[in-house]
Amino acid sequence: MRETQAQTVQVSALSDDLAFLDIVTEWDVDSAYHEWKAGIVVPPTFLAGSLPRVIAICNQKGGAGKTTTALELAMALVARGLRVRIIDADPQEASMTVWLRYFYPEARAEADRKNLMHLYFDQTVTLQQITYATPFEGLYLVPSFPDLEDVETKHPAGTDTALQYHLAKADDGIDVTIIDCGPGLGPLTVSALVASHDVIIPVQAASGLDVRGAAALNRTIGSVQGRLNTELRVAAVVLTDFEKSSLARQIGGKLAKAYPNAVILPARTSVRIGEAQLAQQPLRTFAPSATTVLDYDRGASLLLGNGTAA
Ligand SMILES: Nc1ncnc2c1ncn2[C@@H]1O[C@H](COP(=O)(O)OP(=O)(O)OP(=O)(O)O)[C@@H](O)[C@H]1O
Ligand SMILES: [Mg+2]
């Protein structure tokens, strides 16, 4: 792929839409349904993160909205002037690397076009070498392919701490790194959690809460917090594909209780997300006026203070 003129990303105006998703300190589970209005929960204990920052987007359940959340959150941060890197840590064929286009430097020989898999297997590869420009100014991608699965099956030495090591060493002016995890809790996800300051958990609000899956995720996060990364925190739960319903209200209530220190952010449903994926574009550029774009905007500014570059 050839490098082309990068596109700058605009910040959407919040304006009158602010009335829909108010910022509240607790999820309303008691008022009459017709009076209930979904809000963004920001607990009084929540502190916006400092830069540079590494955020893992995790849920072992497939189709929870991880990739969508990773990309739209990244675009919201880029629109605020930050330099953002997305790491595609999912070996599935239909992952971020297919959705988001990226460019190999023209001068680089084919054999030197490395990707995330090489970081785990090849001691000589650096994170800078596998971070590629995308069509959007300020947005970078570390791509991956199905052979990333080898990390799960062969588990090379140092897998757990490989990403943490390379991110700590990287001195490339990236403000926020977002790791899009696959639907599993294997070595790749553990490696992402070890490397991160924050975890964001997307949950499909309409498909019911997978209680056992949620418990397994919590055990994995807990074990990483206990051993390899004591600073790791669950910063947010994103209710993806959100529409007002009794089920969504109950799920939001349960999640707000389960993660009392996390932001609970509804990301409203948009039929245009599928079209945006097909067009290989983020929703933010494909349908900039979609309300989901505003939701991720607000999430981005809550998670990182005013979200502007230092
Ligand atoms: N706000 C939304 N409105 C409508 N559809 C959505 C929304 N967010 C996500 N989706 C849809 O949900 C589906 C799953 O989303 P996504 O691929 O982001 O999940 P995932 O957790 O990354 O999946 P996997 O576990 O396979 O990696 C996609 O078809 C996507 O278009
Ligand atoms: Mg995904």
CSV table of C-alpha atoms and ligand atoms in Angstrom, one decimal:
chain,number,residue,atom,x,y,z
A,1,MET,CA,0.0,0.0,0.0
A,2,ARG,CA,1.3,3.5,-0.8
A,3,GLU,CA,1.3,6.4,1.5
A,4,THR,CA,-1.2,9.1,0.5
A,5,GLN,CA,-2.3,12.5,1.7
A,6,ALA,CA,-3.6,12.0,5.3
A,7,GLN,CA,-7.1,13.3,6.1
A,8,THR,CA,-7.6,15.4,9.2
A,9,VAL,CA,-10.4,14.4,11.5
A,10,GLN,CA,-13.0,16.9,12.7
A,11,VAL,CA,-14.5,17.1,16.2
A,12,SER,CA,-18.3,16.9,16.1
A,13,ALA,CA,-20.3,19.6,17.8
A,14,LEU,CA,-22.0,18.3,20.9
A,15,SER,CA,-24.7,21.1,20.9
A,16,ASP,CA,-28.3,20.2,21.4
A,17,ASP,CA,-27.6,16.5,21.6
A,18,LEU,CA,-26.2,17.0,25.1
A,19,ALA,CA,-29.8,16.9,26.4
A,20,PHE,CA,-30.1,13.2,25.5
A,21,LEU,CA,-27.3,11.6,27.4
A,22,ASP,CA,-26.7,13.6,30.6
A,23,ILE,CA,-23.7,13.0,32.7
A,24,VAL,CA,-24.9,11.5,36.0
A,25,THR,CA,-23.3,10.0,39.1
A,26,GLU,CA,-25.4,6.8,39.2
A,27,TRP,CA,-27.4,4.7,36.8
A,28,ASP,CA,-31.2,5.2,37.4
A,29,VAL,CA,-32.8,1.8,38.0
A,30,ASP,CA,-35.8,3.0,40.1
A,31,SER,CA,-37.8,5.7,38.3
A,32,ALA,CA,-40.8,4.7,36.2
A,33,TYR,CA,-39.7,3.4,32.8
A,34,HIS,CA,-41.3,6.2,30.7
A,35,GLU,CA,-39.5,8.8,32.9
A,36,TRP,CA,-36.2,7.0,32.7
A,37,LYS,CA,-33.4,8.5,30.6
A,38,ALA,CA,-30.1,6.8,30.0
A,39,GLY,CA,-27.1,8.8,31.1
A,40,ILE,CA,-23.4,8.6,31.2
A,41,VAL,CA,-22.4,7.5,34.7
A,42,VAL,CA,-19.2,9.2,36.0
A,43,PRO,CA,-18.6,8.1,39.6
A,44,PRO,CA,-17.3,10.8,42.0
A,45,THR,CA,-14.2,8.6,42.5
A,46,PHE,CA,-13.4,8.5,38.7
A,47,LEU,CA,-10.2,10.3,37.7
A,48,ALA,CA,-9.4,11.1,34.1
A,49,GLY,CA,-6.2,9.4,32.9
A,50,SER,CA,-3.0,11.2,32.2
A,51,LEU,CA,-0.9,10.9,29.0
A,52,PRO,CA,0.7,8.9,27.5
A,53,ARG,CA,-1.8,6.2,28.1
A,54,VAL,CA,-2.4,2.6,27.1
A,55,ILE,CA,-6.0,1.3,27.0
A,56,ALA,CA,-7.0,-2.3,26.4
A,57,ILE,CA,-10.5,-3.0,25.0
A,58,CYS,CA,-11.5,-6.4,26.3
A,59,ASN,CA,-14.4,-8.8,26.5
A,60,GLN,CA,-14.0,-12.5,25.8
A,61,LYS,CA,-17.5,-12.5,24.3
A,62,GLY,CA,-17.5,-12.2,20.5
A,63,GLY,CA,-19.3,-9.3,18.9
A,64,ALA,CA,-19.4,-7.2,22.0
A,65,GLY,CA,-18.3,-4.1,20.2
A,66,LYS,CA,-14.6,-4.2,21.0
A,67,THR,CA,-13.3,-3.3,17.5
A,68,THR,CA,-16.0,-0.6,17.0
A,69,THR,CA,-15.2,0.9,20.4
A,70,ALA,CA,-11.4,0.8,19.7
A,71,LEU,CA,-11.7,2.6,16.4
A,72,GLU,CA,-14.3,5.2,17.3
A,73,LEU,CA,-12.6,6.1,20.6
A,74,ALA,CA,-9.3,6.4,18.7
A,75,MET,CA,-10.9,8.7,16.1
A,76,ALA,CA,-12.5,10.8,18.8
A,77,LEU,CA,-9.0,11.3,20.4
A,78,VAL,CA,-7.4,12.0,17.1
A,79,ALA,CA,-10.0,14.7,16.4
A,80,ARG,CA,-8.8,16.3,19.7
A,81,GLY,CA,-5.3,16.5,18.3
A,82,LEU,CA,-3.8,13.5,20.0
A,83,ARG,CA,-1.5,11.0,18.3
A,84,VAL,CA,-3.1,7.6,18.7
A,85,ARG,CA,-1.9,4.1,17.9
A,86,ILE,CA,-4.3,1.1,17.6
A,87,ILE,CA,-2.8,-2.3,18.1
A,88,ASP,CA,-4.8,-5.1,16.5
A,89,ALA,CA,-4.3,-7.9,19.0
A,90,ASP,CA,-7.0,-10.1,17.4
A,91,PRO,CA,-5.9,-12.9,15.0
A,92,GLN,CA,-9.3,-13.2,13.5
A,93,GLU,CA,-9.5,-12.6,9.7
A,94,ALA,CA,-12.3,-10.0,10.0
A,95,SER,CA,-10.5,-7.6,12.5
A,96,MET,CA,-9.3,-4.0,12.7
A,97,THR,CA,-6.6,-4.6,10.1
A,98,VAL,CA,-9.3,-5.2,7.5
A,99,TRP,CA,-11.6,-2.3,8.7
A,100,LEU,CA,-8.9,0.3,8.9
A,101,ARG,CA,-6.5,0.8,6.0
A,102,TYR,CA,-2.8,1.5,6.6
A,103,PHE,CA,0.3,2.1,4.5
A,104,TYR,CA,3.7,0.4,4.4
A,105,PRO,CA,6.4,3.0,3.9
A,106,GLU,CA,7.2,2.9,0.1
A,107,ALA,CA,10.9,2.4,0.7
A,108,ARG,CA,10.5,-0.7,2.8
A,109,ALA,CA,11.2,-4.1,1.3
A,110,GLU,CA,8.4,-6.7,1.5
A,111,ALA,CA,10.4,-8.9,3.8
A,112,ASP,CA,10.6,-6.0,6.3
A,113,ARG,CA,6.9,-5.4,6.5
A,114,LYS,CA,6.5,-6.8,10.0
A,115,ASN,CA,3.4,-7.0,12.1
A,116,LEU,CA,2.3,-7.6,15.7
A,117,MET,CA,3.2,-11.4,15.5
A,118,HIS,CA,6.8,-10.5,14.9
A,119,LEU,CA,7.0,-8.5,18.1
A,120,TYR,CA,6.4,-11.7,20.1
A,121,PHE,CA,8.7,-14.0,18.1
A,122,ASP,CA,11.5,-11.8,16.9
A,123,GLN,CA,13.7,-10.1,19.5
A,124,THR,CA,15.0,-7.6,16.9
A,125,VAL,CA,11.6,-6.1,16.0
A,126,THR,CA,10.6,-2.8,17.7
A,127,LEU,CA,7.1,-1.3,18.1
A,128,GLN,CA,8.1,1.7,15.9
A,129,GLN,CA,8.9,-0.7,13.1
A,130,ILE,CA,5.4,-2.2,13.1
A,131,THR,CA,3.4,1.1,13.6
A,132,TYR,CA,2.1,2.2,10.3
A,133,ALA,CA,0.3,5.4,9.1
A,134,THR,CA,-3.4,5.3,8.2
A,135,PRO,CA,-5.4,7.6,6.0
A,136,PHE,CA,-6.0,9.8,9.1
A,137,GLU,CA,-3.5,12.2,10.3
A,138,GLY,CA,-2.5,11.3,13.9
A,139,LEU,CA,-3.8,7.7,13.7
A,140,TYR,CA,-1.5,4.7,13.4
A,141,LEU,CA,-2.0,1.0,13.2
A,142,VAL,CA,-0.1,-2.1,14.3
A,143,PRO,CA,-1.7,-4.7,12.0
A,144,SER,CA,-2.0,-8.4,12.6
A,145,PHE,CA,-3.0,-11.4,10.6
A,146,PRO,CA,-4.3,-14.9,11.4
A,147,ASP,CA,-0.7,-16.2,12.1
A,148,LEU,CA,-0.9,-14.1,15.3
A,149,GLU,CA,-2.7,-17.2,16.6
A,150,ASP,CA,0.8,-18.8,16.9
A,151,VAL,CA,1.3,-16.6,20.0
A,152,GLU,CA,-1.6,-18.4,21.6
A,153,THR,CA,-0.6,-21.9,20.5
A,154,LYS,CA,3.2,-21.6,20.8
A,155,HIS,CA,3.4,-19.2,23.7
A,156,PRO,CA,6.9,-17.9,23.0
A,157,ALA,CA,9.0,-16.9,26.1
A,158,GLY,CA,8.1,-13.5,27.5
A,159,THR,CA,4.6,-13.4,25.9
A,160,ASP,CA,3.0,-11.9,29.0
A,161,THR,CA,5.3,-8.9,29.2
A,162,ALA,CA,6.3,-8.4,25.6
A,163,LEU,CA,3.9,-5.6,24.8
A,164,GLN,CA,4.5,-3.9,28.2
A,165,TYR,CA,8.2,-4.0,27.5
A,166,HIS,CA,8.0,-2.5,24.0
A,167,LEU,CA,5.4,0.2,25.0
A,168,ALA,CA,7.5,1.3,27.9
A,169,LYS,CA,10.5,1.6,25.6
A,170,ALA,CA,8.7,3.3,22.7
A,171,ASP,CA,9.7,6.9,22.4
A,172,ASP,CA,7.6,7.9,19.4
A,173,GLY,CA,5.4,10.7,20.6
A,174,ILE,CA,2.2,8.6,20.6
A,175,ASP,CA,-0.2,9.9,23.3
A,176,VAL,CA,-2.6,7.0,23.5
A,177,THR,CA,-2.3,3.4,22.5
A,178,ILE,CA,-5.5,1.4,22.2
A,179,ILE,CA,-5.3,-2.4,22.1
A,180,ASP,CA,-8.2,-4.1,20.4
A,181,CYS,CA,-8.3,-7.6,21.9
A,182,GLY,CA,-9.8,-10.7,20.4
A,183,PRO,CA,-12.7,-12.7,21.9
A,184,GLY,CA,-10.7,-14.7,24.3
A,185,LEU,CA,-8.8,-14.6,27.6
A,186,GLY,CA,-5.6,-16.3,26.3
A,187,PRO,CA,-2.0,-15.1,26.3
A,188,LEU,CA,-2.6,-12.3,23.8
A,189,THR,CA,-5.3,-10.7,26.0
A,190,VAL,CA,-3.2,-11.2,29.1
A,191,SER,CA,-0.3,-9.5,27.4
A,192,ALA,CA,-2.6,-6.6,26.5
A,193,LEU,CA,-3.8,-6.3,30.1
A,194,VAL,CA,-0.3,-6.4,31.5
A,195,ALA,CA,0.7,-3.5,29.1
A,196,SER,CA,-2.3,-1.2,29.9
A,197,HIS,CA,-3.2,1.5,32.4
A,198,ASP,CA,-6.9,1.1,31.6
A,199,VAL,CA,-9.3,-1.6,30.5
A,200,ILE,CA,-12.5,-0.7,28.7
A,201,ILE,CA,-15.2,-3.4,28.6
A,202,PRO,CA,-17.7,-3.1,25.7
A,203,VAL,CA,-21.0,-5.0,26.4
A,204,GLN,CA,-23.8,-5.4,23.8
A,205,ALA,CA,-26.7,-3.9,25.8
A,206,ALA,CA,-29.3,-5.7,23.7
A,207,SER,CA,-28.0,-9.2,23.9
A,208,GLY,CA,-28.2,-9.8,27.7
A,209,LEU,CA,-25.4,-10.1,30.2
A,210,ASP,CA,-23.3,-13.2,30.0
A,211,VAL,CA,-22.8,-13.6,33.7
A,212,ARG,CA,-20.3,-16.5,33.5
A,213,GLY,CA,-18.3,-14.7,30.8
A,214,ALA,CA,-18.2,-11.6,32.9
A,215,ALA,CA,-16.9,-13.5,35.9
A,216,ALA,CA,-14.2,-15.1,33.8
A,217,LEU,CA,-13.1,-11.7,32.5
A,218,ASN,CA,-13.0,-10.3,36.0
A,219,ARG,CA,-10.9,-13.3,37.2
A,220,THR,CA,-8.4,-12.6,34.4
A,221,ILE,CA,-8.3,-8.8,35.2
A,222,GLY,CA,-7.9,-9.7,38.9
A,223,SER,CA,-5.0,-12.1,38.3
A,224,VAL,CA,-3.2,-9.5,36.2
A,225,GLN,CA,-3.8,-6.9,38.8
A,226,GLY,CA,-2.5,-9.2,41.5
A,227,ARG,CA,0.7,-10.3,39.8
A,228,LEU,CA,1.9,-8.4,36.7
A,229,ASN,CA,0.2,-5.0,36.7
A,230,THR,CA,-1.1,-3.7,40.0
A,231,GLU,CA,-2.0,-0.3,38.5
A,232,LEU,CA,-4.5,-1.7,36.0
A,233,ARG,CA,-8.1,-0.4,36.4
A,234,VAL,CA,-11.4,-0.9,34.7
A,235,ALA,CA,-11.9,2.7,33.5
A,236,ALA,CA,-15.2,2.3,31.5
A,237,VAL,CA,-17.9,-0.1,30.5
A,238,VAL,CA,-19.4,0.8,27.1
A,239,LEU,CA,-23.0,-0.3,26.4
A,240,THR,CA,-22.7,-0.8,22.7
A,241,ASP,CA,-25.5,-0.8,20.2
A,242,PHE,CA,-27.5,1.0,22.9
A,243,GLU,CA,-31.2,1.6,22.7
A,244,LYS,CA,-33.5,2.4,25.6
A,245,SER,CA,-35.1,-0.8,26.9
A,246,SER,CA,-35.9,-2.4,30.2
A,247,LEU,CA,-33.1,-5.0,29.5
A,248,ALA,CA,-30.6,-2.2,28.7
A,249,ARG,CA,-31.5,-0.5,31.9
A,250,GLN,CA,-31.1,-3.6,34.0
A,251,ILE,CA,-27.8,-4.5,32.4
A,252,GLY,CA,-26.5,-0.9,32.9
A,253,GLY,CA,-27.6,-1.1,36.5
A,254,LYS,CA,-25.8,-4.4,37.1
A,255,LEU,CA,-22.6,-3.1,35.4
A,256,ALA,CA,-22.6,0.1,37.4
A,257,LYS,CA,-22.8,-2.0,40.6
A,258,ALA,CA,-20.1,-4.4,39.4
A,259,TYR,CA,-17.7,-1.6,38.4
A,260,PRO,CA,-18.5,1.3,40.9
A,261,ASN,CA,-15.4,3.3,39.9
A,262,ALA,CA,-15.8,3.0,36.1
A,263,VAL,CA,-17.6,5.3,33.7
A,264,ILE,CA,-20.7,3.6,32.2
A,265,LEU,CA,-21.1,4.9,28.7
A,266,PRO,CA,-24.0,4.1,26.4
A,267,ALA,CA,-22.9,4.1,22.7
A,268,ARG,CA,-26.1,4.4,20.8
A,269,THR,CA,-27.1,2.1,18.0
A,270,SER,CA,-26.3,3.1,14.4
A,271,VAL,CA,-27.2,1.1,11.3
A,272,ARG,CA,-24.4,2.9,9.5
A,273,ILE,CA,-21.6,1.1,11.4
A,274,GLY,CA,-21.9,-2.0,9.2
A,275,GLU,CA,-21.9,0.2,6.1
A,276,ALA,CA,-18.8,2.1,7.4
A,277,GLN,CA,-17.0,-1.3,7.9
A,278,LEU,CA,-17.8,-2.3,4.3
A,279,ALA,CA,-16.5,1.1,3.1
A,280,GLN,CA,-13.3,0.6,5.2
A,281,GLN,CA,-14.0,3.8,7.1
A,282,PRO,CA,-14.5,4.7,10.7
A,283,LEU,CA,-18.1,5.7,11.5
A,284,ARG,CA,-16.7,9.1,12.3
A,285,THR,CA,-15.7,9.9,8.7
A,286,PHE,CA,-18.4,7.8,7.0
A,287,ALA,CA,-21.4,9.2,8.9
A,288,PRO,CA,-20.1,12.1,11.1
A,289,SER,CA,-23.5,13.1,12.3
A,290,ALA,CA,-24.4,9.7,13.7
A,291,THR,CA,-25.2,10.0,17.4
A,292,THR,CA,-22.8,7.2,18.2
A,293,VAL,CA,-20.0,9.5,17.1
A,294,LEU,CA,-21.1,12.0,19.8
A,295,ASP,CA,-21.2,9.3,22.4
A,296,TYR,CA,-17.6,8.2,21.7
A,297,ASP,CA,-16.6,11.9,21.7
A,298,ARG,CA,-18.0,12.4,25.2
A,299,GLY,CA,-16.4,9.1,26.3
A,300,ALA,CA,-13.0,10.3,25.0
A,301,SER,CA,-13.2,13.6,26.9
A,302,LEU,CA,-14.3,12.0,30.1
A,303,LEU,CA,-11.6,9.3,30.0
A,304,LEU,CA,-8.8,11.8,29.3
A,305,GLY,CA,-9.8,15.0,30.9
A,306,ASN,CA,-10.4,17.7,28.2
A,307,GLY,CA,-8.7,15.2,25.8
A,308,THR,CA,-6.5,17.8,24.1
A,309,ALA,CA,-2.8,17.4,23.3
A,310,ALA,CA,-0.5,18.7,25.9
B,1,LIG,N1,-23.3,1.3,18.4
B,1,LIG,C1,-23.6,0.3,17.5
B,1,LIG,N2,-24.7,0.3,16.8
B,1,LIG,C2,-25.0,-0.7,15.9
B,1,LIG,N3,-24.2,-1.8,15.7
B,1,LIG,C3,-23.0,-1.9,16.4
B,1,LIG,C4,-22.7,-0.8,17.4
B,1,LIG,N4,-21.5,-1.2,17.9
B,1,LIG,C5,-21.1,-2.4,17.3
B,1,LIG,N5,-22.1,-2.8,16.5
B,1,LIG,C6,-22.0,-4.0,15.6
B,1,LIG,O1,-21.8,-5.1,16.4
B,1,LIG,C7,-21.1,-6.1,15.7
B,1,LIG,C8,-19.9,-6.5,16.5
B,1,LIG,O2,-19.0,-5.4,16.7
B,1,LIG,P1,-17.5,-5.5,16.8
B,1,LIG,O3,-16.9,-6.2,15.6
B,1,LIG,O4,-17.0,-4.2,17.2
B,1,LIG,O5,-17.4,-6.5,18.1
B,1,LIG,P2,-16.1,-7.2,18.6
B,1,LIG,O6,-16.3,-7.4,20.1
B,1,LIG,O7,-14.9,-6.6,18.2
B,1,LIG,O8,-16.2,-8.7,17.9
B,1,LIG,P3,-15.1,-9.8,18.0
B,1,LIG,O9,-15.2,-10.4,19.3
B,1,LIG,O10,-15.5,-10.8,16.9
B,1,LIG,O11,-13.8,-9.2,17.7
B,1,LIG,C9,-20.7,-5.4,14.4
B,1,LIG,O12,-21.5,-5.9,13.4
B,1,LIG,C10,-20.9,-4.0,14.6
B,1,LIG,O13,-21.3,-3.3,13.4
B,2,MG,MG,-13.2,-7.3,17.2
